[in-house]
Backbone as a printed PyTorch tensor [residue, N CA C, xyz], in Angstrom:
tensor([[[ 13.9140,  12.1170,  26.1820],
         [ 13.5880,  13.5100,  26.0110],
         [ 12.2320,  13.8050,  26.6190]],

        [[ 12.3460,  14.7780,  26.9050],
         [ 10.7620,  15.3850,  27.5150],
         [  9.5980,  16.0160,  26.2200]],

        [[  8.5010,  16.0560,  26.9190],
         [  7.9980,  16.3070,  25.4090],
         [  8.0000,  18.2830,  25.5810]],

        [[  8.5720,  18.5340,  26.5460],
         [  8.5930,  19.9090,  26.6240],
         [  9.6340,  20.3090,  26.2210]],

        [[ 10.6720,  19.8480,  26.0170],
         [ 12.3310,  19.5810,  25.2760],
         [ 11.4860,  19.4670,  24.0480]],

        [[ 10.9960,  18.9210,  23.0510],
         [ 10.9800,  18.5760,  22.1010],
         [ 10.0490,  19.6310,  20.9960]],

        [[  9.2080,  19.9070,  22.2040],
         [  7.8210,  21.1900,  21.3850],
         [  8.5420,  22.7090,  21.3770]],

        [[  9.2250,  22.9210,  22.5630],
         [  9.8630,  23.9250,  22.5550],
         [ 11.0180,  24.0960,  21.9180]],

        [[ 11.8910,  23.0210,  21.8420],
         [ 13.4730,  23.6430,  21.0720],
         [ 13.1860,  22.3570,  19.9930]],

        [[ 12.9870,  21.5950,  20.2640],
         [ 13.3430,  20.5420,  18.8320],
         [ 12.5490,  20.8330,  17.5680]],

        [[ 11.3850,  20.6780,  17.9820],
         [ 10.1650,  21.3960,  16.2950],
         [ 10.8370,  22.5860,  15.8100]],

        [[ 10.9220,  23.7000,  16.4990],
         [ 11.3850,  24.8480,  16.0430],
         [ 12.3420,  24.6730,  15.3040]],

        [[ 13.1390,  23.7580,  15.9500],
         [ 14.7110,  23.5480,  15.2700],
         [ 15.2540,  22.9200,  13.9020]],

        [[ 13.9530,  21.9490,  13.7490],
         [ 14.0420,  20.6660,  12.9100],
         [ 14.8090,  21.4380,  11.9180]],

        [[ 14.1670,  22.0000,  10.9550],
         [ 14.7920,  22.5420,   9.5020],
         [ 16.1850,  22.8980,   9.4450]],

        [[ 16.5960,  22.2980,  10.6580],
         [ 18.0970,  23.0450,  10.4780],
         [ 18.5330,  21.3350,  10.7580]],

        [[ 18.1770,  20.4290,  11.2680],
         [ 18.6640,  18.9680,  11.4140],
         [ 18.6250,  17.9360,  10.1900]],

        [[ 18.4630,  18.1200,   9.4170],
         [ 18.0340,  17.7880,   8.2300],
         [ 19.5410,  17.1290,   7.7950]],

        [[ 20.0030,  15.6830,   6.8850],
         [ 21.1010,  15.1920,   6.2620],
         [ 20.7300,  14.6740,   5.2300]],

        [[ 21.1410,  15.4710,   3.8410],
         [ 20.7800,  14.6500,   2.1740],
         [ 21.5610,  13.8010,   2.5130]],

        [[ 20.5370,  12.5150,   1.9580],
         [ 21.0380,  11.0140,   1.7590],
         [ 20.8560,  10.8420,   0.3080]],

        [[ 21.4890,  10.5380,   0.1910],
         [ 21.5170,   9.9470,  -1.7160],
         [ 20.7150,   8.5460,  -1.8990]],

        [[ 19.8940,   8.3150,  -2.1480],
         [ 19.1270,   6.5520,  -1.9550],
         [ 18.6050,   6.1150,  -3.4400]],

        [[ 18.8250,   4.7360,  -3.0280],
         [ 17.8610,   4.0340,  -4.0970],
         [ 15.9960,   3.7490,  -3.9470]],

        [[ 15.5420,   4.7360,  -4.6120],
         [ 14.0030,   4.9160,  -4.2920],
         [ 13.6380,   4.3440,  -5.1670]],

        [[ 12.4610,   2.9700,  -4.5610],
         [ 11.7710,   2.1010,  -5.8460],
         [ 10.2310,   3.2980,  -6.3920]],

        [[ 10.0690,   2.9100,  -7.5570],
         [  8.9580,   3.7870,  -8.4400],
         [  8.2410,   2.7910,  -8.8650]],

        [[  7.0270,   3.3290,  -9.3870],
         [  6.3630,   2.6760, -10.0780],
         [  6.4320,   3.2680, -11.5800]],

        [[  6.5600,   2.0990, -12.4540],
         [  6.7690,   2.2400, -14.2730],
         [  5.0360,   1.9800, -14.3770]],

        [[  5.0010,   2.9010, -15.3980],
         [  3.1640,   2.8880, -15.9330],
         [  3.7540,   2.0040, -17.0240]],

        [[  4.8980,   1.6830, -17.3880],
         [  4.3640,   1.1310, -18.5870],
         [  4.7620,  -0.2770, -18.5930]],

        [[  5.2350,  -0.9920, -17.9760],
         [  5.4920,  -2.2250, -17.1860],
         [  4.9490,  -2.3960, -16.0210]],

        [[  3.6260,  -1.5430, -15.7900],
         [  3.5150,  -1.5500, -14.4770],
         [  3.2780,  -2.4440, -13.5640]],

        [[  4.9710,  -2.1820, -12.9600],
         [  5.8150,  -2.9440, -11.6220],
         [  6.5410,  -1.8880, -11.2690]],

        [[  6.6600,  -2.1710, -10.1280],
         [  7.6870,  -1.3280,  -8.8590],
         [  8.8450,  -1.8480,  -9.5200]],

        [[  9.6650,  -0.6870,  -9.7060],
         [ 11.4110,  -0.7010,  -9.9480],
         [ 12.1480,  -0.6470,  -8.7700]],

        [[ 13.2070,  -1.3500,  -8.5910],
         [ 13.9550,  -0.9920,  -7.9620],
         [ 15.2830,  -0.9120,  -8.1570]],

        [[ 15.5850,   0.4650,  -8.2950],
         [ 16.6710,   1.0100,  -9.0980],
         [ 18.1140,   0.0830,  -8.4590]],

        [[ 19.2260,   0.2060,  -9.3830],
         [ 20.2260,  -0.0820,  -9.0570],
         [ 21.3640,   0.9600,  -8.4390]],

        [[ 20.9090,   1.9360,  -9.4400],
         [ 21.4540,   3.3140,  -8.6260],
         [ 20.9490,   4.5840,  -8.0800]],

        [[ 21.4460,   5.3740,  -7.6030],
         [ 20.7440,   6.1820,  -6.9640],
         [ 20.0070,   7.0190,  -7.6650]],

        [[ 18.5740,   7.1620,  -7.1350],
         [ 17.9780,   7.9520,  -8.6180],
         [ 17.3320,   8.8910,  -7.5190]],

        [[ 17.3350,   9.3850,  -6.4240],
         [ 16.6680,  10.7490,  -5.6050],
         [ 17.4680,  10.9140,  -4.0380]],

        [[ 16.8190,  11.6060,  -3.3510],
         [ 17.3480,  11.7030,  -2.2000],
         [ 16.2980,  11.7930,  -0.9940]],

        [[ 16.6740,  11.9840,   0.0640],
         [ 15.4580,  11.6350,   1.0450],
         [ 16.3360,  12.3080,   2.0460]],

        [[ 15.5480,  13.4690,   2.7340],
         [ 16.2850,  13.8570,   4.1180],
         [ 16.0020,  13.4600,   4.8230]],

        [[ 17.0500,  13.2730,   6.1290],
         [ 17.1950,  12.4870,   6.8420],
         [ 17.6500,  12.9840,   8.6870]],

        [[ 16.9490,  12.5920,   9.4420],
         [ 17.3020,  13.8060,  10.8780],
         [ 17.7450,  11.9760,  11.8490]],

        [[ 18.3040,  12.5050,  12.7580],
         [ 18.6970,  11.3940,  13.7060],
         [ 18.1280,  11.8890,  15.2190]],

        [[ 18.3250,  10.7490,  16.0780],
         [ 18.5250,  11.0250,  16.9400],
         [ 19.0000,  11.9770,  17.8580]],

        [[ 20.9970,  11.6440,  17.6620],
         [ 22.3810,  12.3200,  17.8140],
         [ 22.1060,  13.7150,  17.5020]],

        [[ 21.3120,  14.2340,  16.6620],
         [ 21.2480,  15.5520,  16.6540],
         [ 20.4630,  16.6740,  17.0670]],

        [[ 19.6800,  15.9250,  18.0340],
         [ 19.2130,  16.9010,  19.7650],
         [ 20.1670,  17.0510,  20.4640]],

        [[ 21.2500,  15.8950,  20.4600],
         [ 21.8490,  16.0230,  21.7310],
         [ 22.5560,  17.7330,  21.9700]],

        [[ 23.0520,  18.2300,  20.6060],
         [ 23.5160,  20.4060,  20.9360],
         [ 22.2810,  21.0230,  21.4430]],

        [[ 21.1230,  20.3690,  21.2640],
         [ 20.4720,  21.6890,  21.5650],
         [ 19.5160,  20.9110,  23.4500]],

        [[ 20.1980,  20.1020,  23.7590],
         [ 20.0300,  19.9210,  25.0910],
         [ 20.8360,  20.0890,  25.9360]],

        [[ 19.6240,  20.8850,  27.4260],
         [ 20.7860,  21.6100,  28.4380],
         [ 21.2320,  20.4190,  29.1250]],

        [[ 20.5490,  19.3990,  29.3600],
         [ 20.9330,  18.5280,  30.4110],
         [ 21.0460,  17.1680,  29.2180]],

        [[ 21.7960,  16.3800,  29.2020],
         [ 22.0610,  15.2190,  28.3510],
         [ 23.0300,  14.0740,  29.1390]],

        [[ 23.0480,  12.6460,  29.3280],
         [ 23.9650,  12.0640,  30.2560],
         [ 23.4020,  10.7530,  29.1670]],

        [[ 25.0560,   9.7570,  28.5640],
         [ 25.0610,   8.6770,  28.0550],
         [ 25.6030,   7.4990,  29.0160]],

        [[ 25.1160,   6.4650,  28.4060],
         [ 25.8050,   5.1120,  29.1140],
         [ 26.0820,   4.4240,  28.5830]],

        [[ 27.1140,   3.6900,  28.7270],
         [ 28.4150,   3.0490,  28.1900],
         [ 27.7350,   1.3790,  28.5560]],

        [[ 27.2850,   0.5300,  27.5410],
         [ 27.0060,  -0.8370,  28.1370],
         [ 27.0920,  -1.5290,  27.0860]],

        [[ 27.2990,  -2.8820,  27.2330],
         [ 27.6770,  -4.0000,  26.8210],
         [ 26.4030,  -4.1280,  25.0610]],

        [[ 26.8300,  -3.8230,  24.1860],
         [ 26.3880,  -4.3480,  22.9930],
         [ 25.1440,  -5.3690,  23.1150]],

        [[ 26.4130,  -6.6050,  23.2900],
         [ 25.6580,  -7.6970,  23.0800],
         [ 24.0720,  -7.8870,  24.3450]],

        [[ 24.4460,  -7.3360,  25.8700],
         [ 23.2360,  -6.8370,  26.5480],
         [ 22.0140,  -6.1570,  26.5830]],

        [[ 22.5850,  -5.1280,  25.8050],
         [ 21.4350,  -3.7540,  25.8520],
         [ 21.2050,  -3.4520,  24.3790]],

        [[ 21.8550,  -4.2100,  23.1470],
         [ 21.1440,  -3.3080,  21.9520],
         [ 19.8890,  -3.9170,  21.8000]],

        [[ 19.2750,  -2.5690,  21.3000],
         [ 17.9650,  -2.5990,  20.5070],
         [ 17.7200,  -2.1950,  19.4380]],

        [[ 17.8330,  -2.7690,  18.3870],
         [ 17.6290,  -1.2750,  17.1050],
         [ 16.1450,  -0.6100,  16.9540]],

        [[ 16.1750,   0.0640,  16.2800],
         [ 15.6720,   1.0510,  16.0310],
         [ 15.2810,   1.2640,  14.6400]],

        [[ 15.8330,   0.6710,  14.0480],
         [ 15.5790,   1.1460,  12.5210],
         [ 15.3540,  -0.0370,  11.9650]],

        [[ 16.1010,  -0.9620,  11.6670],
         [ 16.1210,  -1.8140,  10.9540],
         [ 15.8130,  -3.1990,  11.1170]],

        [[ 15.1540,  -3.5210,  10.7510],
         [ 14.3810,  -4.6460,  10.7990],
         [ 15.1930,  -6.1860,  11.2130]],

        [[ 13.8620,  -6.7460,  12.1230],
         [ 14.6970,  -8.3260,  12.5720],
         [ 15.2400,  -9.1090,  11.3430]],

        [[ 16.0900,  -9.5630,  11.4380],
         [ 17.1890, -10.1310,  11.1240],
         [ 17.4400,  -9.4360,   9.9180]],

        [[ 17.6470,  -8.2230,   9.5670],
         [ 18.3560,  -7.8310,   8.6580],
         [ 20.0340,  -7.5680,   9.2220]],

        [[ 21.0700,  -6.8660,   8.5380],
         [ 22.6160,  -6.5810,   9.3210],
         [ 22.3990,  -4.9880,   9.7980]],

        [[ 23.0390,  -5.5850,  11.2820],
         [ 22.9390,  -4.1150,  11.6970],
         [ 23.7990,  -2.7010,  10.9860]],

        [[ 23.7470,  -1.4090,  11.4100],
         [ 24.5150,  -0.6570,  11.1470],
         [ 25.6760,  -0.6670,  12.0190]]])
C-alpha cells in the first residue's frame, strides 16, 4: 500500500473495518495478585485485517505462490501453529 492510499481512504475508513472477536483476556486479581488467565471468554477486542483494504483499493493485484516458499507470518509467533 502507499502511504497516500492509506492517509487518504484507509484512516478515514477504519471505524467501519472493525471485527468483534470474543477472546480470552488475562487480568490482573488484586486479591491473589497474579495475572489470570481465563478459561473462557470474559471480553472482546476489535479487530481490523489486512483483507479489508483490499474494497476500498482502486488498483489491487494478488499472487498465487507456493506456501511452503513464500510464507511469512505476520502475527504469530515462531514456532507457535499457524492459522
Amino acid at each position: 500500500y502507499t502511504l497516500d492510499l492509506i492517509e487518504k481512504v484507509v484512516v478515514p475508513n477504519m471505524s467501519n473495518m472493525y471485527h468483534v472477536a470474543k477472546k480470552k483476556i488475562p487480568y490482573f486479581d488484586k486479591v491473589s495478585k497474579k495475572t489470570v488467565k481465563p478459561t473462557e471468554n470474559n471480553g472482546i477486542k476489535l479487530e481490523s485485517f489486512i483483507f479489508d483494504v483490499f474494497p476500498l483499493s482502486v488498483n489491487m493485484a494478488m499472487l498465487d505462490v507456493s506456501r511452503e516458499e513464500e510464507f511469512a507470518p505476520v502475527k504469530n509467533a515462531p514456532g507457535s501453529s499457524s492459522d
